[in-house]
CSV table of C-alpha atoms in Angstrom, one decimal:
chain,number,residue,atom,x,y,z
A,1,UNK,CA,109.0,87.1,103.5
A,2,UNK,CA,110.7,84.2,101.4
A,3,UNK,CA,107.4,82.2,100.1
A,4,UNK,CA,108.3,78.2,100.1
A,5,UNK,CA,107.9,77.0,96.6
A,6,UNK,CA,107.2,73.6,96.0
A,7,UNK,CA,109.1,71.4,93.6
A,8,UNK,CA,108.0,67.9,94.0
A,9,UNK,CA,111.2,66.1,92.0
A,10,UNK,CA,113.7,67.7,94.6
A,11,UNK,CA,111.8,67.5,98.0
A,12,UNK,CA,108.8,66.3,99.5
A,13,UNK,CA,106.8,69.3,100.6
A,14,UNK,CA,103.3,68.5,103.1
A,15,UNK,CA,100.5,71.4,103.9
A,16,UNK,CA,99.3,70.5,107.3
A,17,UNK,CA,95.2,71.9,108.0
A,18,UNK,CA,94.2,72.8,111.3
A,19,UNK,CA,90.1,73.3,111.7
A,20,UNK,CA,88.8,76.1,113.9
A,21,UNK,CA,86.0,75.4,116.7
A,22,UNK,CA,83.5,72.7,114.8
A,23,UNK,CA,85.4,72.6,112.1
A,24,UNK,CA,86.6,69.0,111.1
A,25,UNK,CA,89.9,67.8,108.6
A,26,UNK,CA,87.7,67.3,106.1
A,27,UNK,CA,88.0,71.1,105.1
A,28,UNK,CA,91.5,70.1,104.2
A,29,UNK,CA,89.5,68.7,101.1
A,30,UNK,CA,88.8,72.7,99.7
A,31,UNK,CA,92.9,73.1,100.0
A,32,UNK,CA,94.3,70.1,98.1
A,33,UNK,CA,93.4,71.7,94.5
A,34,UNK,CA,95.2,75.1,95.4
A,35,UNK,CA,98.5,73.0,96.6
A,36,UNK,CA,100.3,71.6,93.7
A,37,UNK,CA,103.3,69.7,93.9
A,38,UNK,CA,102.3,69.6,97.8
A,39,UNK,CA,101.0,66.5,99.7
A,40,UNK,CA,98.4,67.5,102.1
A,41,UNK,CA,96.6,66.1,105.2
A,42,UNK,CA,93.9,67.4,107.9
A,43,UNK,CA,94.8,67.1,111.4
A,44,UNK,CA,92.0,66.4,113.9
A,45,UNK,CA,93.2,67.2,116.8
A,46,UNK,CA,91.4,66.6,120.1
A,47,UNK,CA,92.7,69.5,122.6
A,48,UNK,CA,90.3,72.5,124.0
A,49,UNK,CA,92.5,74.2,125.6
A,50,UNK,CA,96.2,75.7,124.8
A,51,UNK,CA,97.7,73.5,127.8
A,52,UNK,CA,96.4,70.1,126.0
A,53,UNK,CA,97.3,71.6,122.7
A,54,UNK,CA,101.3,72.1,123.5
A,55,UNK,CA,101.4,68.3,124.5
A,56,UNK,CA,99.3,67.1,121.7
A,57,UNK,CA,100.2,69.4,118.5
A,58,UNK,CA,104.1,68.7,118.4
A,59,UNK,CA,104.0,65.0,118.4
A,60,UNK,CA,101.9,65.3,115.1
A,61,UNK,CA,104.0,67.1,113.7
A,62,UNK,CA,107.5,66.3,114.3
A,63,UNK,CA,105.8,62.9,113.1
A,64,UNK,CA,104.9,64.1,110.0
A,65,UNK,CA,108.2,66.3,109.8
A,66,UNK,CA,110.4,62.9,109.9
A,67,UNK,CA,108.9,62.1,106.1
A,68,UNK,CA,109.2,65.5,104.5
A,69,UNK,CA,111.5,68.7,103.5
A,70,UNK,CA,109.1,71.3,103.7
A,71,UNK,CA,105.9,71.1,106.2
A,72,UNK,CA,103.1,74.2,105.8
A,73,UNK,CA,100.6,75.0,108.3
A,74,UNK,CA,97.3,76.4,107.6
A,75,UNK,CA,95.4,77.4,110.5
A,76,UNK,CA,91.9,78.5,111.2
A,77,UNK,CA,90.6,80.8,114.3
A,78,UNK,CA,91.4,78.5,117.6
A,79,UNK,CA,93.2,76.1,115.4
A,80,UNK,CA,95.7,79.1,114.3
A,81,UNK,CA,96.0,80.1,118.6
A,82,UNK,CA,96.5,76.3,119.3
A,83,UNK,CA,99.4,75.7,116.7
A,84,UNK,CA,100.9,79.1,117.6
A,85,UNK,CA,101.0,78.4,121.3
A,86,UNK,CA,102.2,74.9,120.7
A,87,UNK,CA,104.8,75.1,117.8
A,88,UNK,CA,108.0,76.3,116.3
A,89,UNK,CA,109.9,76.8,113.7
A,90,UNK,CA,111.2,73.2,115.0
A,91,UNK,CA,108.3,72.0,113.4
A,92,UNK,CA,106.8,74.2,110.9
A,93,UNK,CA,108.9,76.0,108.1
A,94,UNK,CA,105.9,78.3,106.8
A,95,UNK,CA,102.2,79.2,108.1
A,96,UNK,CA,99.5,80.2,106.1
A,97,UNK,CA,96.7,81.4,109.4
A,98,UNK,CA,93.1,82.4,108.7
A,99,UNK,CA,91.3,84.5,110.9
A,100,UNK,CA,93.8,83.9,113.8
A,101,UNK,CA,92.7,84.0,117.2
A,102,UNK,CA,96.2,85.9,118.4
A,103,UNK,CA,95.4,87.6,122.0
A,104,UNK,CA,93.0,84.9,123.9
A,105,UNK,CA,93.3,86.9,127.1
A,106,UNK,CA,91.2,89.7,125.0
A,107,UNK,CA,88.9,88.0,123.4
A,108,UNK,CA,88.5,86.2,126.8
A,109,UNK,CA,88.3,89.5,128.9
A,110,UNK,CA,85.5,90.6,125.8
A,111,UNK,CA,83.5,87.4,126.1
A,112,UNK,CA,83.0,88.5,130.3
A,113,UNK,CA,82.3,92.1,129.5
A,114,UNK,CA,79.3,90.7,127.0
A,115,UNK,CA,78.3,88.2,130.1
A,116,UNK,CA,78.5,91.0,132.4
A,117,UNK,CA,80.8,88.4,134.4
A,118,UNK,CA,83.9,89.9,136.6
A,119,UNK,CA,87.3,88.6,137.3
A,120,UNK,CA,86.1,88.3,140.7
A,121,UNK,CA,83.0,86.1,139.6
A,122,UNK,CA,85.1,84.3,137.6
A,123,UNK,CA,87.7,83.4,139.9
A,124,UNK,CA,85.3,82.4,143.1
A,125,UNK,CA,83.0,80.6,141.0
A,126,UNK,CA,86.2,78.8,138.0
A,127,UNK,CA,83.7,78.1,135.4
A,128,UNK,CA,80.7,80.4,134.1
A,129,UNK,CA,78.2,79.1,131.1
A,130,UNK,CA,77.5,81.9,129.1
A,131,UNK,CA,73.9,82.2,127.0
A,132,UNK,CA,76.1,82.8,123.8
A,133,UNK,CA,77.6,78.8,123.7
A,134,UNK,CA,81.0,79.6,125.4
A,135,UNK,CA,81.9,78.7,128.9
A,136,UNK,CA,84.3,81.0,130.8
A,137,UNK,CA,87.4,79.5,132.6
A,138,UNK,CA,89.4,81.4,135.5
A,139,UNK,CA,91.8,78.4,135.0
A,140,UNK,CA,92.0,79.6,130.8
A,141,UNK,CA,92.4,83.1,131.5
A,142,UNK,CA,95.1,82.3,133.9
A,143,UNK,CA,96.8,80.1,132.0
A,144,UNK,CA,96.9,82.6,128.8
A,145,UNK,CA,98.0,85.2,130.9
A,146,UNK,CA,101.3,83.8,132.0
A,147,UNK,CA,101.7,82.2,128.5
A,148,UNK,CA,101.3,84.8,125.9
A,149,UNK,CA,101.9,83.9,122.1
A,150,UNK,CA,105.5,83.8,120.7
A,151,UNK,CA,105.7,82.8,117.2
A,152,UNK,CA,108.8,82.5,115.0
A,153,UNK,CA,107.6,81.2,111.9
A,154,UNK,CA,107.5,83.0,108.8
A,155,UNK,CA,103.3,84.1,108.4
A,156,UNK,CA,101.0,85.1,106.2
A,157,UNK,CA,98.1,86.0,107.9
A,158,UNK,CA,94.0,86.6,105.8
A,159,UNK,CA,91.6,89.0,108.3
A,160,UNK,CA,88.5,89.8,107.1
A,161,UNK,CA,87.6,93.9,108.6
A,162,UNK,CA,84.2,92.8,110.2
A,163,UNK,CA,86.1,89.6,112.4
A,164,UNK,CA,84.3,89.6,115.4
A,165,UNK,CA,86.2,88.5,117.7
A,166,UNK,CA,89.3,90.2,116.8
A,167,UNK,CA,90.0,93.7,116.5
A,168,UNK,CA,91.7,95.3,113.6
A,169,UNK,CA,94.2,97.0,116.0
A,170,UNK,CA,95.0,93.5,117.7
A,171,UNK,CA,95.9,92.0,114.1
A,172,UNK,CA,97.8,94.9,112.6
A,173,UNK,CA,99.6,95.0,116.1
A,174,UNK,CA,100.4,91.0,116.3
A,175,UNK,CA,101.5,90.8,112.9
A,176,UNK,CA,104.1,93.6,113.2
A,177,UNK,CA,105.2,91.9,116.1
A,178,UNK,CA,105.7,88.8,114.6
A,179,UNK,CA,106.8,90.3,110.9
A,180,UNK,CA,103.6,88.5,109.7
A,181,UNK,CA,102.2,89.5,106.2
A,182,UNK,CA,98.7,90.7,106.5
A,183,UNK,CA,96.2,90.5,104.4
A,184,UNK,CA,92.7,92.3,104.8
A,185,UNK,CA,89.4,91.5,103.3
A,186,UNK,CA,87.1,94.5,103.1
A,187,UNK,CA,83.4,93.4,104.2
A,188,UNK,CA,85.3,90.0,105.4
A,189,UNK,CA,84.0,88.2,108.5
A,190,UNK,CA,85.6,85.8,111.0
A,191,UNK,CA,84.4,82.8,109.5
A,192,UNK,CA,84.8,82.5,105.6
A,193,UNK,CA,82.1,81.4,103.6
A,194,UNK,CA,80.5,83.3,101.0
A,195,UNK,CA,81.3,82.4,97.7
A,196,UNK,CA,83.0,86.2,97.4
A,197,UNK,CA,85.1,85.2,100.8
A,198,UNK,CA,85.9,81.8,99.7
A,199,UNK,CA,87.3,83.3,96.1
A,200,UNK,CA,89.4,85.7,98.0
A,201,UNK,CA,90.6,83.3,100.1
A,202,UNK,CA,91.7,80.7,97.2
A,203,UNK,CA,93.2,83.8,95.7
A,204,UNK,CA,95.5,84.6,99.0
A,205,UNK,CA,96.7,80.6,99.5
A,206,UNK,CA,98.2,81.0,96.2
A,207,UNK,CA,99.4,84.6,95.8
A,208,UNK,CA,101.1,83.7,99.3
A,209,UNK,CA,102.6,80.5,97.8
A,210,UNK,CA,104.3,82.5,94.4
């Protein structure tokens, strides 16, 4: 994959940070010192689901898109699943996805087998609480279904080995689907935080970026 290099005398070049579930754009703040020559902005976005997502995500950033060359995305978990279900290479020339959720209708499908909740549940009743924080939706797993993920932007994707919620075979399979470069972290976890995952991580925004 041709990396994007900035150079901020010919073109205007913006890295555009999409939070995961709780997250906030103030994480945007870790990614500004490992983005020279690149302005960069958080994007708090208000959808929570993929359907409210595709109306919502392009607006922001065909906005942004009218002011600069060169627009990046970096993506966390449902952030990453939200801008790859609602964007394009129309609007994004490079991604940079951490932890990506990439096959919903699994992870959805995994989250009922650990409720012990069946399609058929799910489907008379719509909506099921679940006792670990998420709320199953007939309506979601529908919608996934008949809108799986097609992403045609060039990708360099970070996976930690121990991600919970998505399998090894899943990643490895979506990213030679998409020609996406992955990157592993041995002993890495969904959610980056340890000052050993955050190191790696710095390391792979900029080894991507060369």
């Amino acid at each position: 994959m041709n990396s994007i290099q900035a150079n901020p005398q010919s073109a205007r070049h913006l890295a555009i940070y999409v939070h995961g579930k709780g997250g906030d754009s103030k994480e945007v703040e870790h990614y500004k010192p490992l983005l020279a020559g690149w302005d960069v902005t958080g994007f708090d976005y208000h959808a929570q689901n993929p359907w409210e997502a595709q109306a919502e995500f392009p607006v922001f950033f065909e906005e942004q898109r009218k002011a600069y060359d060169t627009i990046l995305l970096i993506a966390n978990s449902i952030g990453a699943f939200f801008s790859m279900h609602a964007l394009s290479g129309r609007q994004v020339d490079q991604a940079l996805l951490i932890s990506p959720v990439v096959d919903m209708e699994k992870l959805i499908r995994s989250m009922m087998t650990w409720a012990n909740v069946t399609e058929e549940e799910l489907s008379a009743r719509g909506e099921i609480p679940t006792s670990f924080g998420e709320t199953l939706s007939w309506k979601y797993l529908c919608y996934v279904r008949r809108h799986p993920i097609r992403w045609d932007v060039p990708t360099c994707i970070l996976y930690g080995d121990r991600d919970n919620l998505t399998a090894p075979g899943v990643m490895s399979a979506f990213a030679e689907r998409t020609s996406a470069v992955l990157t592993v972290m041995q002993g890495g976890e969904h959610w980056f935080h340890t000052a050993e995952q955050m190191a790696f991580l710095d390391r792979w925004v900029r080894t991507s970026l060369d």
